[in-house]
Tab-separated table of C-alpha atoms in Angstrom:
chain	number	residue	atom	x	y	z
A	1	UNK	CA	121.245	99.797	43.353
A	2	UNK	CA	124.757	100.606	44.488
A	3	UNK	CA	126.853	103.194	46.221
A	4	UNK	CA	129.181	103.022	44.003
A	5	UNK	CA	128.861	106.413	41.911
A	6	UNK	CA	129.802	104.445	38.147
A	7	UNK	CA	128.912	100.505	36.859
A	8	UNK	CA	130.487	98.219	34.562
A	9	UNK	CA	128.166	98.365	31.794
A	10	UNK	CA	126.491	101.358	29.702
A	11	UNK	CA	124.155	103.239	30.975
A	12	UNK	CA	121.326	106.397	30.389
A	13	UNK	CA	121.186	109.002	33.402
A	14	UNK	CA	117.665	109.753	33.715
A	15	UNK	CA	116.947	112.137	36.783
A	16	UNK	CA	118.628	112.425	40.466
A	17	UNK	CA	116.189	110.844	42.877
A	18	UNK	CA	116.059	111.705	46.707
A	19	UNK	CA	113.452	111.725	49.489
A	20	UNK	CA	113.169	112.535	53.454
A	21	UNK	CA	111.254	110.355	55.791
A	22	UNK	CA	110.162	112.168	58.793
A	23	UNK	CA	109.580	109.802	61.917
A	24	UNK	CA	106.373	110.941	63.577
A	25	UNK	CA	102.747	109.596	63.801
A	26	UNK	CA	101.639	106.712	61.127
A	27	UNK	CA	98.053	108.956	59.732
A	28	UNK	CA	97.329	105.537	57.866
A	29	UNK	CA	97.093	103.476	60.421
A	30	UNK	CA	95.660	105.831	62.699
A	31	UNK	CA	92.778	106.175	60.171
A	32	UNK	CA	92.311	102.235	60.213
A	33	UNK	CA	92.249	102.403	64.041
A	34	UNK	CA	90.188	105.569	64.552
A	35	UNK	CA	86.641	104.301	66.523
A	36	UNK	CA	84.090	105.643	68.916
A	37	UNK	CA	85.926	104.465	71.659
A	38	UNK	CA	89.309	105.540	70.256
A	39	UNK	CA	88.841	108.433	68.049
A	40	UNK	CA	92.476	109.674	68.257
A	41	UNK	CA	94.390	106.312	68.152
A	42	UNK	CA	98.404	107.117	67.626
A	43	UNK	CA	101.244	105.135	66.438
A	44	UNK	CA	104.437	106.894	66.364
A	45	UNK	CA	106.598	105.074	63.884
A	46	UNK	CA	110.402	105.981	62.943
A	47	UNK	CA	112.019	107.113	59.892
A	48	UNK	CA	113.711	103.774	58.449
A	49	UNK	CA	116.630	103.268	55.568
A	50	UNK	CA	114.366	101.218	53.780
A	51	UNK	CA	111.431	103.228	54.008
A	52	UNK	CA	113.681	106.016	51.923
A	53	UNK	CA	115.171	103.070	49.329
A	54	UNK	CA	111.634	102.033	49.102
A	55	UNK	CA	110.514	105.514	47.839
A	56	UNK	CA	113.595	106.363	45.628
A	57	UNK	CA	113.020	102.907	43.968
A	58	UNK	CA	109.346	104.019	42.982
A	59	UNK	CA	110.071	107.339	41.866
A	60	UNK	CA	112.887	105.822	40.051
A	61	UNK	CA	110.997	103.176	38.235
A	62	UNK	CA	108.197	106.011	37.446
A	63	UNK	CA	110.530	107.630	35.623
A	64	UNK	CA	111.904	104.764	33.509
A	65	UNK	CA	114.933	103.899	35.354
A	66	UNK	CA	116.463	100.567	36.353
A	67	UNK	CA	118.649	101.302	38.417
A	68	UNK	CA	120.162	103.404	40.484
A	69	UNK	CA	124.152	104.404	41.119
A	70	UNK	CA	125.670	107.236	43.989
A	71	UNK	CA	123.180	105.656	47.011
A	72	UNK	CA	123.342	107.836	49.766
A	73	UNK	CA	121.731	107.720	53.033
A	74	UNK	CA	121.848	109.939	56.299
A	75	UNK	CA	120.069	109.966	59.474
A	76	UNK	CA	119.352	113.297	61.600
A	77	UNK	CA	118.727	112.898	65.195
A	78	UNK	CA	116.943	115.311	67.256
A	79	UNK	CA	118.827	114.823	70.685
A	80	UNK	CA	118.753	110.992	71.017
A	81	UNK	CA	116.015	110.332	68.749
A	82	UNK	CA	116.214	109.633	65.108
A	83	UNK	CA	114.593	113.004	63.585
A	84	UNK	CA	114.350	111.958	59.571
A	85	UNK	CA	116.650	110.023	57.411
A	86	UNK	CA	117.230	111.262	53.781
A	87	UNK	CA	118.189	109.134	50.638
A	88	UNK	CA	119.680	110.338	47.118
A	89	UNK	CA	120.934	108.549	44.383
A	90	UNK	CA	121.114	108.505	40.460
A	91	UNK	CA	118.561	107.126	38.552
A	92	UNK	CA	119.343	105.202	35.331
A	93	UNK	CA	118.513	103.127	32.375
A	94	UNK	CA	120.885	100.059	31.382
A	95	UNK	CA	121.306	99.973	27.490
């Protein structure tokens, strides 16, 4: 993975990748915690940089890639508060 938008060595373009992580309440572990006593636990987690890399990386390898070039990241705040971060890049396949 680089920003870079070109690498040293041949490559295949194979599809543009990009996802947006919303921060807001964390449904899977709410499900873990739901009980009788707590039947609407919450967790509010925040939209991370590596969540996004995380997910462009999967859909990435999914598609045959091994690599990716033109990494791009940005966070949107609501007010103070970080509102969703969204991450884009180039998938590819070394020769």
């Amino acid at each position: 993975m680089t920003e870079a938008s070109s690498v040293s060595f041949n490559y295949e373009p194979v599809a543009s990748v990009y996802t947006i992580i919303y921060s807001g309440e964390d449904k899977e572990w709410a499900k873990k915690h739901k009980s009788k006593e707590n039947p609407f636990p919450s967790n509010r987690r925040r939209a991370t940089y590596t969540d996004g890399i995380d997910a462009i990386y999967k859909d990435a390898v999914s598609k045959g890639a091994n690599g990716i070039i033109g990494l791009k990241y940005h966070a949107i705040y609501d007010g103070i508060y970080l509102d969703y971060i969204y991450v884009e890049g180039m998938a590819i396949k070394k020769k």
